[in-house]
Amino acid sequence: MRKNIAILGSTGSIGCNALEVIEALGEPYRAVALSGHRRLESLLAQVRRHRPAAVALTDDQPNEAAVKSLRQLGVEVYHGAAGMVEMVQRDDVDVVLAAVVGAAGLPAVLAAVRAGKSLALANKESLVVAGSLLIPEARRRGVNILPVDSEHSAVFQALQCGQGREVRRVILTASGGPFRTASKQKMERATLADALAHPTWRMGSKITIDSATMFNKALEIIEACWLFNLPPEKVEVVIHPQSIVHSMVEFVDNSVIAQLGPPDMRTPIQYALTYPERNSGISRRLDLTQSMQLQFEPPDFDRFPALRCAFDVAKRGGTLGAVLNAANEAAVEAFIEGKATFGEISRLVERTIESHRLQSQPSLDDLLEADRWARQSVREALSQSLMAP
Ligand code: NDP
Ligand code: MG
């Protein structure tokens, strides 16, 4: 059994955790291909340690020094977004772990599915944008898409306790992020530092801000519909501040099956790589001899309009997933650069969705065009200062 893994976005939070998991698993698991964007020092350190055969440098600016160092280490170097697409198709790649952030991950995810590679998917944005293309393509080619996202890994595991037709609903848990109990006024003007202070998870900055607005859960609602072939009416969200219960499935006999563990992404990453087997893990263990509380509460759709948006988009489909995702990426970028307030992020996304002319059976070009349109529309709204509350 070969388990040669390409990690796309190896320099990120998921990428670094994945390399730790692969190193601890040992043979036959190997990181044979890596990709990095800006953090080239970290990438080179990873290459020295893990000795992959191939590396993609995805940033458009060529870095001659990095290329030279990589070649000296005997690595085949690929360039740009197209290079990452080419790299995943290599014969020595069995599994692609997609951990690039944002819609930038989509072309390589699509190429991996088309090349018949197993896909361990962290890059939820690619499903939100193009689930309508990726899922049928994966089915046609018999490609397994194994979720890395902790909630979807939990659902995937719980679903093994019954048949698809026996599922009443899927319950996604959400920590509630740093503003779970904050007032609307406080959230409106929250700073970048406030939004980055996640109570339970350490992650990259984009997903951390998405957790603060709950657009992360919005993306996950849509992700769950695609991955598990569910209508949005069968997906629910519950706030669970401790992030111990990673999600649940309720079956028609009223049994609710949950998956638990401390918040540590190495558990779902490992399961996506070793499935259908389980190996001894390096992630933290759950210690129930320590007294702890597990709380559950309903989400607040008024303070977190992202959730409302997600159910609407999941119902209407077409190009709307691409629009929600791109508008959110552009709004988060603007917030990080100090060009939008925290409160404006949700309003920008809602307004962009409202003004979009939906196309119901989009091609890849239609989806990419909807993505471009949404980003432009956010930039225009910001430049015209349209987004006051
Ligand atoms: P990070 O920001 O930590 O890492 C992102 C990775 O993508 C880095 O390797 C970065 O390279 C690379 N990258 C950035 N921009 C581009 C681009 N335009 N083209 C190609 N590569 C690029 O993010 P995370 O690891 O936190 O998240 C990665 C994905 O996993 C996201 O989709 C997120 O939603 C999902 N996810 C993350 C979880 C977590 O715990 N972190 C949990 C569940 C899902 P470089 O650093 O070299 O610039
Ligand atoms: Mg998640």
CSV table of C-alpha atoms and ligand atoms in Angstrom, one decimal:
chain,number,residue,atom,x,y,z
A,1,MET,CA,0.0,0.0,0.0
A,2,ARG,CA,1.5,3.3,-1.1
A,3,LYS,CA,0.6,6.5,0.7
A,4,ASN,CA,2.5,9.1,-1.1
A,5,ILE,CA,1.0,12.5,-0.1
A,6,ALA,CA,1.1,15.9,-1.8
A,7,ILE,CA,0.4,18.6,0.7
A,8,LEU,CA,-0.9,21.8,-1.0
A,9,GLY,CA,-0.3,24.7,1.4
A,10,SER,CA,2.3,22.8,3.5
A,11,THR,CA,3.5,26.1,5.2
A,12,GLY,CA,0.1,26.8,6.7
A,13,SER,CA,-1.5,25.7,9.9
A,14,ILE,CA,-3.1,22.5,8.5
A,15,GLY,CA,0.0,21.9,6.3
A,16,CYS,CA,2.4,22.0,9.3
A,17,ASN,CA,0.1,19.7,11.4
A,18,ALA,CA,-0.2,17.3,8.5
A,19,LEU,CA,3.6,17.0,8.2
A,20,GLU,CA,3.8,16.2,12.0
A,21,VAL,CA,1.1,13.5,11.5
A,22,ILE,CA,2.9,12.0,8.5
A,23,GLU,CA,6.3,12.0,10.3
A,24,ALA,CA,4.7,10.2,13.3
A,25,LEU,CA,2.8,7.7,11.2
A,26,GLY,CA,6.1,6.6,9.4
A,27,GLU,CA,6.1,4.2,6.5
A,28,PRO,CA,4.3,3.8,4.2
A,29,TYR,CA,3.2,7.4,4.6
A,30,ARG,CA,5.4,10.0,2.9
A,31,ALA,CA,5.1,13.6,1.9
A,32,VAL,CA,6.3,13.4,-1.7
A,33,ALA,CA,5.2,16.9,-2.8
A,34,LEU,CA,4.7,20.2,-1.0
A,35,SER,CA,3.5,23.7,-2.0
A,36,GLY,CA,4.2,27.1,-0.4
A,37,HIS,CA,3.2,30.6,-1.3
A,38,ARG,CA,5.1,33.3,0.7
A,39,ARG,CA,6.7,31.6,3.7
A,40,LEU,CA,9.6,30.2,1.7
A,41,GLU,CA,12.0,29.9,4.7
A,42,SER,CA,9.6,27.5,6.4
A,43,LEU,CA,9.1,25.7,3.1
A,44,LEU,CA,12.8,25.1,2.7
A,45,ALA,CA,13.1,23.9,6.3
A,46,GLN,CA,10.2,21.4,5.5
A,47,VAL,CA,12.0,20.2,2.4
A,48,ARG,CA,15.3,19.6,4.3
A,49,ARG,CA,13.4,17.6,6.9
A,50,HIS,CA,10.9,15.6,4.8
A,51,ARG,CA,12.8,15.3,1.5
A,52,PRO,CA,9.9,15.5,-1.0
A,53,ALA,CA,10.5,14.8,-4.6
A,54,ALA,CA,8.6,17.9,-5.8
A,55,VAL,CA,7.7,21.4,-4.7
A,56,ALA,CA,5.4,24.0,-6.1
A,57,LEU,CA,6.1,27.7,-5.5
A,58,THR,CA,2.7,29.2,-6.1
A,59,ASP,CA,3.5,32.9,-5.7
A,60,ASP,CA,3.8,34.6,-9.1
A,61,GLN,CA,7.0,36.4,-8.1
A,62,PRO,CA,9.8,33.9,-8.9
A,63,ASN,CA,12.3,33.6,-6.1
A,64,GLU,CA,15.6,32.5,-7.7
A,65,ALA,CA,17.4,31.8,-4.4
A,66,ALA,CA,14.7,29.5,-3.3
A,67,VAL,CA,14.6,27.7,-6.6
A,68,LYS,CA,18.3,27.3,-6.5
A,69,SER,CA,18.3,25.8,-3.0
A,70,LEU,CA,15.5,23.4,-3.9
A,71,ARG,CA,17.3,22.2,-7.0
A,72,GLN,CA,20.5,21.7,-4.9
A,73,LEU,CA,18.3,19.4,-2.7
A,74,GLY,CA,17.3,17.4,-5.8
A,75,VAL,CA,13.8,18.6,-5.8
A,76,GLU,CA,11.7,19.1,-9.0
A,77,VAL,CA,10.3,22.7,-8.9
A,78,TYR,CA,6.9,23.7,-10.2
A,79,HIS,CA,5.9,27.4,-10.6
A,80,GLY,CA,2.7,29.3,-10.0
A,81,ALA,CA,-0.9,28.2,-9.7
A,82,ALA,CA,-0.5,26.2,-13.0
A,83,GLY,CA,2.6,24.4,-11.4
A,84,MET,CA,0.5,23.2,-8.5
A,85,VAL,CA,-2.1,21.8,-10.9
A,86,GLU,CA,0.7,20.0,-12.8
A,87,MET,CA,2.3,18.7,-9.6
A,88,VAL,CA,-0.8,16.9,-8.2
A,89,GLN,CA,-1.0,14.8,-11.4
A,90,ARG,CA,2.4,13.2,-10.9
A,91,ASP,CA,2.5,9.4,-10.9
A,92,ASP,CA,4.2,9.3,-7.5
A,93,VAL,CA,1.3,11.2,-5.8
A,94,ASP,CA,-1.5,8.9,-4.4
A,95,VAL,CA,-3.3,11.3,-2.0
A,96,VAL,CA,-3.7,15.1,-2.3
A,97,LEU,CA,-4.1,16.9,1.0
A,98,ALA,CA,-5.7,20.2,-0.1
A,99,ALA,CA,-4.8,22.8,2.6
A,100,VAL,CA,-4.4,26.0,0.6
A,101,VAL,CA,-6.6,28.8,1.9
A,102,GLY,CA,-9.4,30.2,-0.3
A,103,ALA,CA,-10.7,29.7,-3.8
A,104,ALA,CA,-7.1,29.7,-4.9
A,105,GLY,CA,-7.1,26.1,-4.0
A,106,LEU,CA,-9.8,25.1,-6.5
A,107,PRO,CA,-7.8,24.5,-9.7
A,108,ALA,CA,-5.5,22.0,-8.0
A,109,VAL,CA,-8.4,20.3,-6.2
A,110,LEU,CA,-10.3,19.8,-9.5
A,111,ALA,CA,-7.1,18.6,-11.1
A,112,ALA,CA,-6.5,16.0,-8.3
A,113,VAL,CA,-10.1,14.7,-8.7
A,114,ARG,CA,-9.7,14.5,-12.5
A,115,ALA,CA,-6.5,12.7,-12.1
A,116,GLY,CA,-8.2,10.1,-9.9
A,117,LYS,CA,-6.2,10.9,-6.8
A,118,SER,CA,-7.6,10.4,-3.3
A,119,LEU,CA,-8.5,13.8,-1.8
A,120,ALA,CA,-8.1,14.8,1.8
A,121,LEU,CA,-10.0,18.1,1.8
A,122,ALA,CA,-9.3,21.0,4.2
A,123,ASN,CA,-9.8,23.7,1.6
A,124,LYS,CA,-13.6,23.9,2.1
A,125,GLU,CA,-13.8,27.0,-0.1
A,126,SER,CA,-13.3,24.9,-3.2
A,127,LEU,CA,-16.4,22.9,-2.4
A,128,VAL,CA,-18.4,26.0,-1.6
A,129,VAL,CA,-17.4,27.5,-5.0
A,130,ALA,CA,-17.6,24.4,-7.2
A,131,GLY,CA,-19.3,21.6,-5.3
A,132,SER,CA,-21.6,21.3,-8.3
A,133,LEU,CA,-18.7,20.3,-10.5
A,134,LEU,CA,-16.4,18.6,-8.0
A,135,ILE,CA,-18.9,16.1,-6.5
A,136,PRO,CA,-20.2,14.7,-9.7
A,137,GLU,CA,-16.7,14.5,-11.1
A,138,ALA,CA,-15.5,12.6,-8.0
A,139,ARG,CA,-18.4,10.2,-8.3
A,140,ARG,CA,-17.8,9.5,-12.0
A,141,ARG,CA,-14.1,8.7,-11.3
A,142,GLY,CA,-14.7,6.8,-8.0
A,143,VAL,CA,-12.5,9.3,-6.1
A,144,ASN,CA,-12.9,9.4,-2.3
A,145,ILE,CA,-13.2,12.9,-0.8
A,146,LEU,CA,-12.2,12.6,2.9
A,147,PRO,CA,-13.0,15.5,5.0
A,148,VAL,CA,-10.3,17.2,7.1
A,149,ASP,CA,-12.5,19.9,8.6
A,150,SER,CA,-13.1,18.7,12.2
A,151,GLU,CA,-16.9,18.9,12.0
A,152,HIS,CA,-17.1,17.0,8.7
A,153,SER,CA,-14.7,14.4,9.9
A,154,ALA,CA,-17.0,13.9,13.0
A,155,VAL,CA,-20.1,13.7,10.7
A,156,PHE,CA,-18.3,11.3,8.4
A,157,GLN,CA,-17.4,9.0,11.4
A,158,ALA,CA,-20.9,9.2,12.9
A,159,LEU,CA,-22.5,8.4,9.5
A,160,GLN,CA,-20.8,5.0,9.7
A,161,CYS,CA,-23.4,4.0,12.3
A,162,GLY,CA,-26.3,3.9,9.9
A,163,GLN,CA,-27.5,4.2,6.3
A,164,GLY,CA,-27.9,7.5,4.4
A,165,ARG,CA,-31.7,7.1,4.3
A,166,GLU,CA,-31.7,6.7,8.1
A,167,VAL,CA,-30.3,10.2,8.8
A,168,ARG,CA,-32.7,12.7,10.2
A,169,ARG,CA,-30.3,15.6,10.5
A,170,VAL,CA,-26.7,16.5,10.8
A,171,ILE,CA,-25.8,18.9,13.7
A,172,LEU,CA,-22.7,20.9,13.2
A,173,THR,CA,-21.1,22.3,16.3
A,174,ALA,CA,-19.6,25.8,16.4
A,175,SER,CA,-17.4,27.3,19.2
A,176,GLY,CA,-19.2,30.7,18.6
A,177,GLY,CA,-15.7,32.3,18.2
A,178,PRO,CA,-14.4,35.3,20.2
A,179,PHE,CA,-17.7,37.2,19.9
A,180,ARG,CA,-20.1,34.5,21.2
A,181,THR,CA,-21.4,36.7,24.0
A,182,ALA,CA,-20.4,40.2,22.6
A,183,SER,CA,-23.0,42.9,21.9
A,184,LYS,CA,-23.8,43.9,18.3
A,185,GLN,CA,-22.3,47.4,19.1
A,186,LYS,CA,-19.1,45.8,20.3
A,187,MET,CA,-18.8,43.5,17.3
A,188,GLU,CA,-19.5,46.4,14.9
A,189,ARG,CA,-16.1,48.0,15.7
A,190,ALA,CA,-14.1,45.0,16.8
A,191,THR,CA,-10.4,45.2,16.0
A,192,LEU,CA,-8.3,42.8,14.1
A,193,ALA,CA,-6.7,41.6,17.4
A,194,ASP,CA,-10.1,41.0,18.9
A,195,ALA,CA,-11.2,39.0,15.9
A,196,LEU,CA,-8.0,36.9,15.9
A,197,ALA,CA,-8.3,35.9,19.5
A,198,HIS,CA,-10.1,32.6,19.0
A,199,PRO,CA,-11.0,30.9,22.3
A,200,THR,CA,-10.3,27.2,21.4
A,201,TRP,CA,-8.5,26.8,18.0
A,202,ARG,CA,-5.2,28.0,16.7
A,203,MET,CA,-5.5,28.4,12.9
A,204,GLY,CA,-4.6,30.6,9.9
A,205,SER,CA,-5.8,34.2,10.0
A,206,LYS,CA,-8.5,33.9,7.3
A,207,ILE,CA,-10.4,31.0,9.0
A,208,THR,CA,-9.9,32.6,12.4
A,209,ILE,CA,-11.7,35.8,11.2
A,210,ASP,CA,-14.3,33.6,9.5
A,211,SER,CA,-14.9,32.0,12.9
A,212,ALA,CA,-15.5,35.4,14.4
A,213,THR,CA,-18.1,36.4,11.8
A,214,MET,CA,-19.3,32.7,11.7
A,215,PHE,CA,-18.8,32.7,7.9
A,216,ASN,CA,-16.6,29.7,8.7
A,217,LYS,CA,-19.8,27.9,9.9
A,218,ALA,CA,-21.6,29.3,6.8
A,219,LEU,CA,-19.0,27.7,4.5
A,220,GLU,CA,-19.3,24.5,6.6
A,221,ILE,CA,-23.1,24.3,6.2
A,222,ILE,CA,-22.6,24.4,2.4
A,223,GLU,CA,-19.6,22.0,2.6
A,224,ALA,CA,-21.8,19.5,4.5
A,225,CYS,CA,-24.6,19.6,2.0
A,226,TRP,CA,-22.1,18.7,-0.8
A,227,LEU,CA,-20.0,16.2,1.0
A,228,PHE,CA,-22.9,14.2,2.5
A,229,ASN,CA,-25.5,14.8,-0.2
A,230,LEU,CA,-27.9,16.6,2.2
A,231,PRO,CA,-30.6,19.2,1.6
A,232,PRO,CA,-30.0,22.3,3.8
A,233,GLU,CA,-33.1,21.5,5.9
A,234,LYS,CA,-31.2,18.5,7.3
A,235,VAL,CA,-28.3,20.6,8.5
A,236,GLU,CA,-28.4,22.4,11.9
A,237,VAL,CA,-25.9,24.5,13.8
A,238,VAL,CA,-25.5,24.5,17.6
A,239,ILE,CA,-23.1,26.6,19.6
A,240,HIS,CA,-20.8,24.5,21.8
A,241,PRO,CA,-18.1,26.8,23.3
A,242,GLN,CA,-15.7,24.0,24.5
A,243,SER,CA,-15.1,22.5,21.0
A,244,ILE,CA,-15.0,19.0,22.4
A,245,VAL,CA,-18.0,17.5,20.6
A,246,HIS,CA,-17.0,18.1,16.9
A,247,SER,CA,-20.4,17.4,15.4
A,248,MET,CA,-23.3,14.9,15.5
A,249,VAL,CA,-25.7,12.9,13.4
A,250,GLU,CA,-29.3,12.2,14.5
A,251,PHE,CA,-30.8,9.1,13.0
A,252,VAL,CA,-34.5,8.3,12.5
A,253,ASP,CA,-34.7,6.2,15.7
A,254,ASN,CA,-33.7,9.4,17.7
A,255,SER,CA,-30.2,8.1,18.4
A,256,VAL,CA,-27.6,10.9,18.2
A,257,ILE,CA,-24.0,9.8,17.5
A,258,ALA,CA,-21.2,12.3,18.3
A,259,GLN,CA,-17.4,12.3,17.9
A,260,LEU,CA,-15.4,13.9,20.7
A,261,GLY,CA,-11.8,14.9,21.3
A,262,PRO,CA,-9.8,18.0,22.3
A,263,PRO,CA,-9.6,20.7,19.7
A,264,ASP,CA,-6.6,19.4,17.8
A,265,MET,CA,-6.6,19.2,14.0
A,266,ARG,CA,-4.1,16.4,14.0
A,267,THR,CA,-6.9,13.9,14.8
A,268,PRO,CA,-9.1,14.6,11.7
A,269,ILE,CA,-6.0,15.1,9.5
A,270,GLN,CA,-4.8,11.7,10.5
A,271,TYR,CA,-8.1,10.0,10.0
A,272,ALA,CA,-8.4,11.4,6.5
A,273,LEU,CA,-5.0,9.9,5.7
A,274,THR,CA,-5.4,6.5,7.3
A,275,TYR,CA,-9.1,5.8,6.6
A,276,PRO,CA,-10.5,3.2,6.7
A,277,GLU,CA,-7.9,2.2,9.3
A,278,ARG,CA,-7.0,3.9,12.5
A,279,ASN,CA,-3.4,4.3,13.7
A,280,SER,CA,-2.0,5.4,17.0
A,281,GLY,CA,-2.2,9.2,17.1
A,282,ILE,CA,0.0,12.1,18.4
A,283,SER,CA,-2.9,14.5,19.0
A,284,ARG,CA,-4.0,15.4,22.5
A,285,ARG,CA,-6.3,12.9,24.3
A,286,LEU,CA,-9.6,13.6,25.9
A,287,ASP,CA,-9.2,13.3,29.7
A,288,LEU,CA,-12.7,12.9,31.3
A,289,THR,CA,-11.2,12.5,34.8
A,290,GLN,CA,-10.8,16.3,34.7
A,291,SER,CA,-14.0,17.9,35.6
A,292,MET,CA,-15.4,19.8,32.6
A,293,GLN,CA,-18.6,21.2,31.3
A,294,LEU,CA,-20.1,20.7,27.8
A,295,GLN,CA,-22.5,23.5,27.0
A,296,PHE,CA,-24.9,23.7,24.0
A,297,GLU,CA,-26.9,26.8,23.0
A,298,PRO,CA,-28.8,27.9,19.9
A,299,PRO,CA,-27.0,30.3,17.4
A,300,ASP,CA,-28.0,33.9,17.2
A,301,PHE,CA,-29.0,34.6,13.5
A,302,ASP,CA,-29.3,38.3,14.2
A,303,ARG,CA,-25.7,38.9,15.4
A,304,PHE,CA,-24.3,36.3,12.9
A,305,PRO,CA,-26.2,36.9,9.6
A,306,ALA,CA,-23.6,34.6,7.9
A,307,LEU,CA,-25.7,31.6,9.0
A,308,ARG,CA,-28.8,33.0,7.4
A,309,CYS,CA,-26.8,33.6,4.2
A,310,ALA,CA,-25.5,30.1,4.2
A,311,PHE,CA,-28.9,28.4,4.3
A,312,ASP,CA,-30.2,30.7,1.6
A,313,VAL,CA,-27.2,30.0,-0.6
A,314,ALA,CA,-27.4,26.3,0.0
A,315,LYS,CA,-31.0,26.3,-1.0
A,316,ARG,CA,-30.7,28.4,-4.2
A,317,GLY,CA,-27.3,27.0,-5.3
A,318,GLY,CA,-26.0,27.8,-8.8
A,319,THR,CA,-23.3,30.6,-8.8
A,320,LEU,CA,-24.3,31.8,-5.3
A,321,GLY,CA,-21.7,29.6,-3.4
A,322,ALA,CA,-18.9,31.2,-5.5
A,323,VAL,CA,-20.4,34.7,-4.8
A,324,LEU,CA,-20.7,34.1,-1.0
A,325,ASN,CA,-17.1,32.8,-0.8
A,326,ALA,CA,-15.5,35.4,-3.0
A,327,ALA,CA,-17.3,38.3,-1.4
A,328,ASN,CA,-16.3,37.0,2.0
A,329,GLU,CA,-12.6,36.6,1.0
A,330,ALA,CA,-12.6,40.1,-0.4
A,331,ALA,CA,-14.3,41.5,2.7
A,332,VAL,CA,-11.9,39.7,5.1
A,333,GLU,CA,-9.0,41.0,3.1
A,334,ALA,CA,-10.3,44.5,3.4
A,335,PHE,CA,-10.8,44.1,7.1
A,336,ILE,CA,-7.2,42.8,7.6
A,337,GLU,CA,-6.0,45.8,5.6
A,338,GLY,CA,-8.0,48.2,7.7
A,339,LYS,CA,-10.3,49.2,4.8
A,340,ALA,CA,-13.5,47.7,6.3
A,341,THR,CA,-14.8,47.4,9.8
A,342,PHE,CA,-15.7,44.1,11.3
A,343,GLY,CA,-19.4,44.8,11.0
A,344,GLU,CA,-19.1,45.6,7.3
A,345,ILE,CA,-17.9,42.1,6.5
A,346,SER,CA,-21.3,40.5,6.8
A,347,ARG,CA,-23.1,43.4,5.2
A,348,LEU,CA,-20.7,43.3,2.2
A,349,VAL,CA,-21.4,39.6,1.7
A,350,GLU,CA,-25.1,39.9,2.1
A,351,ARG,CA,-25.3,42.9,-0.3
A,352,THR,CA,-23.2,41.2,-2.9
A,353,ILE,CA,-25.4,38.0,-2.8
A,354,GLU,CA,-28.6,40.2,-3.1
A,355,SER,CA,-27.3,42.0,-6.2
A,356,HIS,CA,-26.1,38.9,-8.0
A,357,ARG,CA,-28.0,37.4,-11.0
A,358,LEU,CA,-28.0,33.7,-10.2
A,359,GLN,CA,-27.0,31.2,-12.9
A,360,SER,CA,-28.4,27.8,-12.0
A,361,GLN,CA,-26.2,25.4,-13.9
A,362,PRO,CA,-22.9,27.1,-14.0
A,363,SER,CA,-19.8,25.9,-15.9
A,364,LEU,CA,-16.3,26.3,-14.3
A,365,ASP,CA,-15.9,29.6,-16.3
A,366,ASP,CA,-19.3,30.8,-15.0
A,367,LEU,CA,-18.1,30.1,-11.4
A,368,LEU,CA,-14.8,31.8,-11.9
A,369,GLU,CA,-16.6,34.8,-13.5
A,370,ALA,CA,-19.0,35.0,-10.5
A,371,ASP,CA,-16.0,34.9,-8.2
A,372,ARG,CA,-14.3,37.8,-10.1
A,373,TRP,CA,-17.6,39.8,-10.2
A,374,ALA,CA,-18.2,39.4,-6.4
A,375,ARG,CA,-14.7,40.5,-5.5
A,376,GLN,CA,-15.1,43.6,-7.7
A,377,SER,CA,-18.5,44.3,-6.3
A,378,VAL,CA,-17.1,44.3,-2.7
A,379,ARG,CA,-14.2,46.7,-3.8
A,380,GLU,CA,-16.7,49.0,-5.4
A,381,ALA,CA,-19.0,49.1,-2.4
A,382,LEU,CA,-16.1,49.9,-0.2
A,383,SER,CA,-14.8,52.7,-2.4
A,384,GLN,CA,-18.3,54.2,-2.5
A,385,SER,CA,-18.6,53.9,1.3
A,386,LEU,CA,-21.9,52.1,0.9
A,387,MET,CA,-21.7,49.9,3.9
A,388,ALA,CA,-22.6,52.0,7.0
A,389,PRO,CA,-25.0,50.0,9.3
B,1,NDP,P1,-3.0,29.2,6.6
B,1,NDP,O1,-3.2,30.6,6.3
B,1,NDP,O2,-2.3,28.9,7.9
B,1,NDP,O3,-2.3,28.5,5.4
B,1,NDP,C1,-2.7,28.7,4.1
B,1,NDP,C2,-1.7,27.9,3.1
B,1,NDP,O4,-2.1,28.3,1.8
B,1,NDP,C3,-0.2,28.3,3.3
B,1,NDP,O5,0.6,27.3,3.0
B,1,NDP,C4,-0.1,29.5,2.3
B,1,NDP,O6,1.3,29.6,1.8
B,1,NDP,C5,-0.9,28.9,1.2
B,1,NDP,N1,-1.5,30.0,0.3
B,1,NDP,C6,-1.9,31.2,0.6
B,1,NDP,N2,-2.4,31.8,-0.5
B,1,NDP,C7,-2.2,31.0,-1.5
B,1,NDP,C8,-2.4,31.1,-2.9
B,1,NDP,N3,-3.0,32.2,-3.5
B,1,NDP,N4,-2.1,30.1,-3.7
B,1,NDP,C9,-1.5,28.9,-3.2
B,1,NDP,N5,-1.3,28.8,-1.9
B,1,NDP,C10,-1.6,29.8,-1.1
B,1,NDP,O7,-4.5,28.5,6.6
B,1,NDP,P2,-5.0,27.2,7.4
B,1,NDP,O8,-4.0,26.2,7.3
B,1,NDP,O9,-5.6,27.7,8.6
B,1,NDP,O10,-6.2,26.8,6.4
B,1,NDP,C11,-6.1,26.1,5.2
B,1,NDP,C12,-7.4,25.6,4.7
B,1,NDP,O11,-7.9,24.6,5.7
B,1,NDP,C13,-8.5,26.7,4.7
B,1,NDP,O12,-9.4,26.4,3.6
B,1,NDP,C14,-9.3,26.5,6.0
B,1,NDP,O13,-10.6,26.9,5.9
B,1,NDP,C15,-9.1,25.0,6.2
B,1,NDP,N6,-9.2,24.6,7.6
B,1,NDP,C16,-8.3,25.0,8.5
B,1,NDP,C17,-8.4,24.6,9.8
B,1,NDP,C18,-7.3,25.0,10.8
B,1,NDP,O14,-7.4,24.5,11.9
B,1,NDP,N7,-6.4,25.8,10.5
B,1,NDP,C19,-9.5,23.8,10.3
B,1,NDP,C20,-10.4,23.4,9.2
B,1,NDP,C21,-10.3,23.8,7.9
B,1,NDP,P3,2.3,30.6,2.6
B,1,NDP,O15,2.0,30.4,4.1
B,1,NDP,O16,3.7,30.0,2.2
B,1,NDP,O17,2.1,32.0,2.2
B,2,MG,MG,-14.3,23.4,11.0
